Coordinates of C-alpha atoms and ligand atoms in Angstrom, one line a residue:
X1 CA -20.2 25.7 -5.5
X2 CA -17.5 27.7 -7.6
X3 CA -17.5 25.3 -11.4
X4 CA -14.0 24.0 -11.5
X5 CA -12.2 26.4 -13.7
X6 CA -8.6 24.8 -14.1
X7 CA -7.7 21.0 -15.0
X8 CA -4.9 19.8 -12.6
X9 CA -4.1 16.1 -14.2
X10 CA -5.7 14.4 -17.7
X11 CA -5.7 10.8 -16.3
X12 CA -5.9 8.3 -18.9
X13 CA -7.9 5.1 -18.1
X14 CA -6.8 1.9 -20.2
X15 CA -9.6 -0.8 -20.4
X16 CA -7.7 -3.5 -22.7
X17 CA -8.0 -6.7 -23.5
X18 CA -6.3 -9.2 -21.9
X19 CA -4.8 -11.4 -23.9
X20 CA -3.2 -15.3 -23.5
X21 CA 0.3 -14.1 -23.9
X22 CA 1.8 -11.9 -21.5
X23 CA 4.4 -10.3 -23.5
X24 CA 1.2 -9.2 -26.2
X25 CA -0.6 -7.3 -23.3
X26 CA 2.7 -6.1 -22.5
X27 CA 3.3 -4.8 -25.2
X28 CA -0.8 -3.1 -25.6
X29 CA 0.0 -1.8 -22.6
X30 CA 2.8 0.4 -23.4
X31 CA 1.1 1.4 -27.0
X32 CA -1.7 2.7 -25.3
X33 CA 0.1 4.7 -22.9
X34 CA 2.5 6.2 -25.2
X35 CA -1.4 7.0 -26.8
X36 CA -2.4 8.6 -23.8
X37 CA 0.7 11.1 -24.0
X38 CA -0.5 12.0 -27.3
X39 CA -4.0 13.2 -25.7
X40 CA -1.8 15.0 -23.5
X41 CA -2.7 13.0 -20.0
X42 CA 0.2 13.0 -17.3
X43 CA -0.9 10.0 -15.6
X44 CA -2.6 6.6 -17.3
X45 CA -3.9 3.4 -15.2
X46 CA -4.1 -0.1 -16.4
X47 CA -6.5 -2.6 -15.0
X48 CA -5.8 -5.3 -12.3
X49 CA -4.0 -8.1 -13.6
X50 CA -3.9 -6.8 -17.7
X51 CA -0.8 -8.9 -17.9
X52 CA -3.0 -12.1 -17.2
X53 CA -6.0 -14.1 -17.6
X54 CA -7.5 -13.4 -14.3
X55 CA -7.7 -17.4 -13.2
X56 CA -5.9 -18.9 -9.8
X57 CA -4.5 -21.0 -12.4
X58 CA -2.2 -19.0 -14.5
X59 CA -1.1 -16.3 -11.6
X60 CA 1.9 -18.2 -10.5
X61 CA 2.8 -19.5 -13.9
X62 CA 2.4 -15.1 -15.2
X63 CA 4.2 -14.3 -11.9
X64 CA 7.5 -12.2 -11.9
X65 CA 9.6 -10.1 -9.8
X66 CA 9.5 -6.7 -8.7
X67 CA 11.0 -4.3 -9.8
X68 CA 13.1 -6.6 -12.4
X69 CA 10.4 -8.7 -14.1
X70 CA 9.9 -8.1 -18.0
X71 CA 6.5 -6.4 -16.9
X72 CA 8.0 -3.6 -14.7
X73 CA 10.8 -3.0 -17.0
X74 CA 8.6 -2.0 -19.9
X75 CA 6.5 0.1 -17.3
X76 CA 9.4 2.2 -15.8
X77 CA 10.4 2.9 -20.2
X78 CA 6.8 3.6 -20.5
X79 CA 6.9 6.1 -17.9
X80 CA 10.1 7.6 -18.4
X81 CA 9.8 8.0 -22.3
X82 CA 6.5 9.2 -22.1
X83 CA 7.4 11.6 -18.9
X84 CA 3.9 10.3 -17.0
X85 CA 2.6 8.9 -13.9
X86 CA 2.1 5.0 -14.4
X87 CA -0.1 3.2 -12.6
X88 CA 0.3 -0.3 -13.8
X89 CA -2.8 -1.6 -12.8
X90 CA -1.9 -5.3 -11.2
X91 CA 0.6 -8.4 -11.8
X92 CA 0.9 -11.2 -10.0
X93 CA 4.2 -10.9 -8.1
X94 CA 6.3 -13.5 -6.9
X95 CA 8.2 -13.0 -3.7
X96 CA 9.6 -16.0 -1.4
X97 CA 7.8 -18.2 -3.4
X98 CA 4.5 -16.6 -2.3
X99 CA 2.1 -14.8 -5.2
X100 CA 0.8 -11.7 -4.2
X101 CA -1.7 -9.1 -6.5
X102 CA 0.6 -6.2 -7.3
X103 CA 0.2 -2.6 -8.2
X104 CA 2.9 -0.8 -9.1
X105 CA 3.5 2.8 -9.7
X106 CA 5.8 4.4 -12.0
X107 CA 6.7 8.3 -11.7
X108 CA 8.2 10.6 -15.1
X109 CA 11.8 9.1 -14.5
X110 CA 10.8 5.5 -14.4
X111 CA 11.4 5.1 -11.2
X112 CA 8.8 2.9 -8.9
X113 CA 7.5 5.0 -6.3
X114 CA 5.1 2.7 -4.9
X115 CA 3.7 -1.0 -4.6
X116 CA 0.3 -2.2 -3.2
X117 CA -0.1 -5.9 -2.6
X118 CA -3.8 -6.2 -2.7
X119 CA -5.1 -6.5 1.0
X120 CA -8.7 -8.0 0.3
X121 CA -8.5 -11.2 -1.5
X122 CA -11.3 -11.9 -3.5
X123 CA -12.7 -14.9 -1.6
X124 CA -16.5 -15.1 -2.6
X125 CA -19.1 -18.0 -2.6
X126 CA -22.7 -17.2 -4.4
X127 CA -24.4 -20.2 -5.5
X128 CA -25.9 -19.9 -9.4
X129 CA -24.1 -16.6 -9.4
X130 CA -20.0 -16.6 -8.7
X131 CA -17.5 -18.8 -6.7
X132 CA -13.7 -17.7 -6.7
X133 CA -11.6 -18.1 -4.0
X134 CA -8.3 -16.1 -4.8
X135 CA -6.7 -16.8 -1.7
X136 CA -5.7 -20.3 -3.3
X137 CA -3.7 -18.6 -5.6
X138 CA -2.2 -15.7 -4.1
X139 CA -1.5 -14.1 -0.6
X140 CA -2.5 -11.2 0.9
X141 CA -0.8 -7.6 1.1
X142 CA -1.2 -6.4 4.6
X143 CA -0.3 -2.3 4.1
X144 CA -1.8 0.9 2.8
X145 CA -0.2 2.5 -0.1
X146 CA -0.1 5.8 -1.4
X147 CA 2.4 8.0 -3.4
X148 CA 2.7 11.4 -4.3
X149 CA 2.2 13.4 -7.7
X150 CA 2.9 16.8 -7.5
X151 CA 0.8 18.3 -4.2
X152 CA -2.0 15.3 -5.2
X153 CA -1.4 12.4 -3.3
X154 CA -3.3 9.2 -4.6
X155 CA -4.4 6.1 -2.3
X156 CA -4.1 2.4 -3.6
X157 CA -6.2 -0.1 -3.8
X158 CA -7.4 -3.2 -5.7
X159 CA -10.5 -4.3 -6.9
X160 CA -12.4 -6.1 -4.2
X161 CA -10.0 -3.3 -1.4
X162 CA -12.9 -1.0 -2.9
X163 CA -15.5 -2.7 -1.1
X164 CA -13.6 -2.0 2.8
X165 CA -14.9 1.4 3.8
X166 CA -12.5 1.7 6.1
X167 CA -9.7 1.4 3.8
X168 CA -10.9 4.1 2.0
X169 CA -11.2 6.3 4.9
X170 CA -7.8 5.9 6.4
X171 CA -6.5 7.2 3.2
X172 CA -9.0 10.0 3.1
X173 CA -7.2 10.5 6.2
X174 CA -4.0 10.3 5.1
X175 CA -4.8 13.3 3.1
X176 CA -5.4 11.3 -0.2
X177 CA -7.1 13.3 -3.1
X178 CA -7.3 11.0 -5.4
X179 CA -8.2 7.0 -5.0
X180 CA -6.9 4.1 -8.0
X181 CA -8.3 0.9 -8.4
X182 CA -7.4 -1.5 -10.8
X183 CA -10.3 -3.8 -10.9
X184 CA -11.8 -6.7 -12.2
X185 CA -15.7 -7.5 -11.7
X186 CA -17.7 -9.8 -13.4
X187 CA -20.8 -10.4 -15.3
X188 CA -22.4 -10.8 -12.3
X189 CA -21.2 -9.0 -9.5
X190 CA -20.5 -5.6 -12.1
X191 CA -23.9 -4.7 -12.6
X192 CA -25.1 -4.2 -8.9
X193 CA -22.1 -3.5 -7.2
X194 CA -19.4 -1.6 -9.5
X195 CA -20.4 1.6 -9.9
X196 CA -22.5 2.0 -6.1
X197 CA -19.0 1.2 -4.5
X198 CA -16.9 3.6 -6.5
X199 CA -19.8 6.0 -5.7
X200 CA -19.9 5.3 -2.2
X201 CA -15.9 5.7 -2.0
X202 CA -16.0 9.1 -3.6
X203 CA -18.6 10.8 -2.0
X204 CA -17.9 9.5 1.8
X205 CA -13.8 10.5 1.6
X206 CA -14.1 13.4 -1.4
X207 CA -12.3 12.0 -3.2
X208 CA -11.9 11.9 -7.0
X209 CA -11.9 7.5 -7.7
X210 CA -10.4 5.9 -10.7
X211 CA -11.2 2.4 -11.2
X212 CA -9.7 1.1 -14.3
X213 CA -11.3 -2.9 -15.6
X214 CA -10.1 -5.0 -18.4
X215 CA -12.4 -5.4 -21.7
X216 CA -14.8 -7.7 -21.4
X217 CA -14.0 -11.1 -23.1
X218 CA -17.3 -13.7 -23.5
X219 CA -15.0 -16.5 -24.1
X220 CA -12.8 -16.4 -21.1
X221 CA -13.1 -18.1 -17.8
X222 CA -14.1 -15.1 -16.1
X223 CA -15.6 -12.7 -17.9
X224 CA -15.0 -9.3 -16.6
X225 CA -17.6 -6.5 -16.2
X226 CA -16.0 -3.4 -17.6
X227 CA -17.0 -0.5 -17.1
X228 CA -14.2 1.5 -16.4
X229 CA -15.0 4.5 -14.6
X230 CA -14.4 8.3 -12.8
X231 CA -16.2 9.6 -10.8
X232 CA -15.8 13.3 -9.2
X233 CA -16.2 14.0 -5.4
X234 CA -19.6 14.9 -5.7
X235 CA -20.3 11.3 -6.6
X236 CA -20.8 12.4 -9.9
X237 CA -19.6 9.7 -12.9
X238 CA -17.2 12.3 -14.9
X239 CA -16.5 9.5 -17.7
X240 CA -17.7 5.8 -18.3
X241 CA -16.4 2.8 -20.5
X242 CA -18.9 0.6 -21.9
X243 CA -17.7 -3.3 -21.6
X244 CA -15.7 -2.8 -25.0
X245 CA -11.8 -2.2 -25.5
X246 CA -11.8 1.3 -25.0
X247 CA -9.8 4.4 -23.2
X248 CA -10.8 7.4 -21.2
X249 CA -9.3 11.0 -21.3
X250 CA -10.4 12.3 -18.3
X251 CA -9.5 16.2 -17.0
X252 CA -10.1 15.9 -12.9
X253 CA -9.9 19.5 -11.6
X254 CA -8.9 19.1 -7.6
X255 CA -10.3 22.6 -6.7
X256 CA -13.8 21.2 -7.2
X257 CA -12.5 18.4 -4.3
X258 CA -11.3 21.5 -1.6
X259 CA -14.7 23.6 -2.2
X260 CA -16.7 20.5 -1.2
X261 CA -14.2 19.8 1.6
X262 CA -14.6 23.5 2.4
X263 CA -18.6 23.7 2.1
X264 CA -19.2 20.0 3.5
X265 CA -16.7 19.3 6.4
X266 CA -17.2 15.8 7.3
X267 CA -13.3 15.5 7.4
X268 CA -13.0 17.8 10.6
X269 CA -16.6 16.6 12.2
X270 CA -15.7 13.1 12.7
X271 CA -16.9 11.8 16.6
X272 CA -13.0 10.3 17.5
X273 CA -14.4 10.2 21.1
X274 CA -16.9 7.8 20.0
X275 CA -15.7 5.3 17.0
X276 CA -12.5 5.8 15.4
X277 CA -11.1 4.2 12.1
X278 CA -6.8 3.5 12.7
X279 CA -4.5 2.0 11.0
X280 CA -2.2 -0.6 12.6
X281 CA 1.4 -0.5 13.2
X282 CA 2.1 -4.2 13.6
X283 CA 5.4 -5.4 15.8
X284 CA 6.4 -8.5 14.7
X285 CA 9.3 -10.9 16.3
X286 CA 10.1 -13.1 13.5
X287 CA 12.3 -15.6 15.1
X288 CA 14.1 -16.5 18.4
X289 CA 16.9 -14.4 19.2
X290 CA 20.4 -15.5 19.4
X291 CA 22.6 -12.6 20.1
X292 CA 26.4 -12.0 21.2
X293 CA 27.5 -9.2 23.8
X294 CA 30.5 -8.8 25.7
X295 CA 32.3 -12.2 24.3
X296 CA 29.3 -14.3 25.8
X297 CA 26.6 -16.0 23.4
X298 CA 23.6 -15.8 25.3
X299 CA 20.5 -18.3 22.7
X300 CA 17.1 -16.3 24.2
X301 CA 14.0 -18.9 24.7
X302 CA 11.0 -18.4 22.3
X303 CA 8.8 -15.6 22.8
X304 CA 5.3 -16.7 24.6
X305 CA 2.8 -16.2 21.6
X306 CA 1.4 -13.1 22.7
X307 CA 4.7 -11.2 23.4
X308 CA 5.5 -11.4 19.8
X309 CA 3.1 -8.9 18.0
X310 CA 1.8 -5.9 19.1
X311 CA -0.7 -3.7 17.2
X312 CA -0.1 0.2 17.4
X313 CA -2.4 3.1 16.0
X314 CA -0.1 4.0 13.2
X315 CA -2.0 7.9 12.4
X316 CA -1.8 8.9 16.3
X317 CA 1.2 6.8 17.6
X318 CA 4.4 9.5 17.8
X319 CA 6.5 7.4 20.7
X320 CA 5.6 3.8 21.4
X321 CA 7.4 1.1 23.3
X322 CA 7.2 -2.4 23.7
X323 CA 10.1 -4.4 25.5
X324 CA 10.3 -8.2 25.8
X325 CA 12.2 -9.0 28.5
X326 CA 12.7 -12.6 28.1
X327 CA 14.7 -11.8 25.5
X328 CA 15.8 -8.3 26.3
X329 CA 14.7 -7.4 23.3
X330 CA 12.7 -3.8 22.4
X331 CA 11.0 -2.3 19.7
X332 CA 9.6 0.6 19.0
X333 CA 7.3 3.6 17.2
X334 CA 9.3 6.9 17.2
X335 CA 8.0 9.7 15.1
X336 CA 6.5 6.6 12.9
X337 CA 9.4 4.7 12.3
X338 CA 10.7 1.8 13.7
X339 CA 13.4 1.7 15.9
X340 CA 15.1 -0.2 18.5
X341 CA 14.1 0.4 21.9
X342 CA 17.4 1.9 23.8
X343 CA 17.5 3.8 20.7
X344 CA 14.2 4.9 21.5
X345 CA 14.8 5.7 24.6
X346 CA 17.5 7.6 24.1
X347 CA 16.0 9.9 21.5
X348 CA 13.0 10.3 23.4
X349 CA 14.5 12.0 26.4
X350 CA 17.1 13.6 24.1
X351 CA 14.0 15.2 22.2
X352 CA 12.7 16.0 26.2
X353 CA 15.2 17.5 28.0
X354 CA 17.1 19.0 24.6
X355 CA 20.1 17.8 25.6
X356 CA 22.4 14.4 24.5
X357 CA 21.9 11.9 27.4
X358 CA 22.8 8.6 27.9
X359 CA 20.4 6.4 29.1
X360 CA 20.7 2.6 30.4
X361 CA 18.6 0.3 29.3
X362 CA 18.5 -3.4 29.7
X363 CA 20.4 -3.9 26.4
X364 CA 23.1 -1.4 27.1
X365 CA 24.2 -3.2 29.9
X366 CA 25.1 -5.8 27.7
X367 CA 26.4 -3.2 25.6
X368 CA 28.5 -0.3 25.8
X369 CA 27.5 2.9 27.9
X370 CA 27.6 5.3 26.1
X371 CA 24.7 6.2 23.4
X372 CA 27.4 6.1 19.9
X373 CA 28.2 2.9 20.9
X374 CA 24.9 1.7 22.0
X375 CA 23.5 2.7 18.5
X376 CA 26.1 0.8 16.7
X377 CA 25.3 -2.0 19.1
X378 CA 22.6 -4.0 17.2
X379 CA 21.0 -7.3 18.1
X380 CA 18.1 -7.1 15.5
X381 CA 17.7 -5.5 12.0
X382 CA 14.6 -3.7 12.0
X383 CA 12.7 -3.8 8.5
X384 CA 9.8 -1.5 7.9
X385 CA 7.6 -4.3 5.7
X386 CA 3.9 -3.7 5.1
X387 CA 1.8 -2.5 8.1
X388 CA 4.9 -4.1 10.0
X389 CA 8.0 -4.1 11.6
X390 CA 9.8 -7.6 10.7
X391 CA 12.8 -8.1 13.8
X392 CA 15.3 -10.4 12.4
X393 CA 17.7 -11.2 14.7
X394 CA 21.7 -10.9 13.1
X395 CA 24.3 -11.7 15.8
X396 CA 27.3 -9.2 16.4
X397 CA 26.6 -6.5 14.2
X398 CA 28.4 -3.3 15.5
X399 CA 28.9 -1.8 12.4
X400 CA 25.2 -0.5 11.6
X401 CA 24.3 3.5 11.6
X402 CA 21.3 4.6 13.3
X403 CA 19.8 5.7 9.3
X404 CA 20.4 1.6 8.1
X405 CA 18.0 0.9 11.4
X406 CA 15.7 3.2 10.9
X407 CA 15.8 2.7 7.2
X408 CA 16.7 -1.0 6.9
Ligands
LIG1 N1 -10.9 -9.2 -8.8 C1 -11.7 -9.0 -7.8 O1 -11.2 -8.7 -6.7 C2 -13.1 -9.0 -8.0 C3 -13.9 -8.3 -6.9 C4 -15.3 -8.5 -7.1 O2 -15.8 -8.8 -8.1 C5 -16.2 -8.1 -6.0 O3 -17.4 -8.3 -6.1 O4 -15.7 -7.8 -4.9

């Protein structure tokens, strides 16, 4: 193997303490990154929840908005005055009243470039040992997450999402060099499991791993392992925190992660005709449709359960199509996106026969016939959320451009 000979990124991970006051850990926070610049690191991670005594009892009371809450605003600064990557470990987040486990992700100009709601609650039951049910307190993310730095692109997750293989590996096939996870073990579930998964994660998808813990604190509820570590695609620990309030400086070299790539292919030997690992594209319609075409108000019965989700392999899916003709209503994959169906339909032949066709679909002829018109002719806004596509109907909207669909 040729020895690494150039560092691409210093990565800085922060293991504070977490304090009682939010605006104090805040504030450690952005010390200890503006530290980090001075070591010369380009990128620094905070734990999961470093804004908050991890306890079902304080999240909502520590929750906050994103990207407006006090927490984010003193991240993007962070970021931008110290020209770095920020990965700001986890907050709670509040959001329609629900409390999710956030990550943000801060680039040089402050500007957040990504969010991961954490997908795996941490729901356990071990009697003597550790009982926490975080799905009391917060609500599940249902996407992957990644972001771009440079050429590297890093994969999100937090704590217990580093114990779902599979999680791992769709972002190991999403190209990711680089997995971050904010985490926070315990006493007891640190020692046996901590390291092995981040291990396991590394060496399986060659991938460098960051997982970045809080101090550990005896006198709080849960007292968290520690332990922050990195470990190299060779499954090789590069730098480990004991369980006291410490940083890393850390120099990952990516051109040790292409010779192993290069030297052990498991990336281009996977069986897909036997087992496959895919990532679903969910279709979601939110609520009944009540639409207006041609002067008549037509109110559309609910959906039967099963016609209102569909699931769709999100990595090999380029043009999927789902109609639901009780309500007329379409959706659908094109080139990953989501778009309406006609709309679909239309570019898909466009895109086949190189030409600009019209084509009639069931909500053109409640429309008008020709394809301009039929794209301004909306009956739904069509949100890329999460994993998802979230169809909310809006009633006689003829003003929307095909980009505020696609990009709505
Ligand atoms: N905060 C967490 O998700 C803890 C996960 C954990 O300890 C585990 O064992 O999984």
């Amino acid at each position: 193997m040729n020895s690494p000979s150039s560092s691409d990124i210093r990565a800085a991970v922060l293991q504070l303490s977490v304090a009682a006051d939010k605006s104090t850990n805040i504030a450690i926070a952005v010390k200890r990154i503006q530290q980090a610049k001075l070591k010369g690191c380009t990128l620094a991670v905070l734990p999961e929840c470093f804004t908050t005594p991890y306890d079902n009892a304080l999240f909502r009371k520590y929750a906050e908005v994103i990207p407006d809450g006090e927490t984010c605003k003193a991240l993007s600064q962070a970021a931008k005055s110290n020209k770095m990557y920020v990965v700001g470990g986890s907050i709670p987040e509040l959001c329609d009243d629900k409390v999710y486990n956030a990550c943000t992700v801060w680039d040089p100009n402050g500007n957040l470039i990504a969010k991961h709601r954490k997908v795996h609650l941490f729901d356990v039951n071990i009697p003597g040992s550790t009982c926490f049910k975080e799905s009391n307190a917060m609500s599940p993310g249902n996407t992957l997450n990644t972001f771009q730095m440079g050429k590297l692109k890093v994969g999100l997750g937090i704590c217990h999402d580093m114990r779902f293989s599979e999680m791992a590996a769709l972002y190991q096939k999403q190209g990711c060099d680089l997995l971050i996870y904010p985490g926070t073990f315990c006493t007891e579930l640190g020692p046996p499991h901590w390291s092995l998964l981040i291990r396991f994660r590394a060496l399986e998808n060659q991938t460098f791993v960051i997982a970045a813990s809080p101090a550990r604190d005896t006198k709080s509820n849960y007292v968290a392992w520690g332990h922050s570590m990195v470990m190299d695609p060779w499954g090789k620990i590069i730098e480990e925190a004991d369980e006291k309030d410490m940083d890393l400086y850390v120099d990952l070299d990516f051109t040790l992660r292409e010779n192993i790539k290069q030297q052990i292919p498991t990336g281009n030997q996977r069986r897909t005709d036997i087992y496959d690992t895919i990532y679903k594209v969910t279709v979601l319609i939110k609520k009944k449709l009540n639409f207006e075409s041609h002067g008549s108000r037509q109110n559309v019965k609910r959906l039967p359960e099963d016609l209102q989700s569909k699931s769709y392999d999100y990595n090999t899916t380029e043009y999927i199509g789902s109609f639901f003709p009780k309500t007329l209503y379409g959706i659908s994959i094109y080139k990953k996106k989501p778009v309406l169906t006609h709309i679909f339909f239309s570019f898909f032949l466009n895109d086949l026969f190189n030409t600009s066709m019209n084509v009639c679909t069931r909500h053109q002829l409640y429309s008008e016939p020709t394809f301009p018109n039929s794209i301004k002719f909306q009956i739904g806004r069509v949100s890329s959320l999460i994993t998802g596509v979230v169809v909310t109907p809006r009633t006689n909207d003829c003003n929307s451009s095909i980009n505020d669909i696609i990009n709505s």
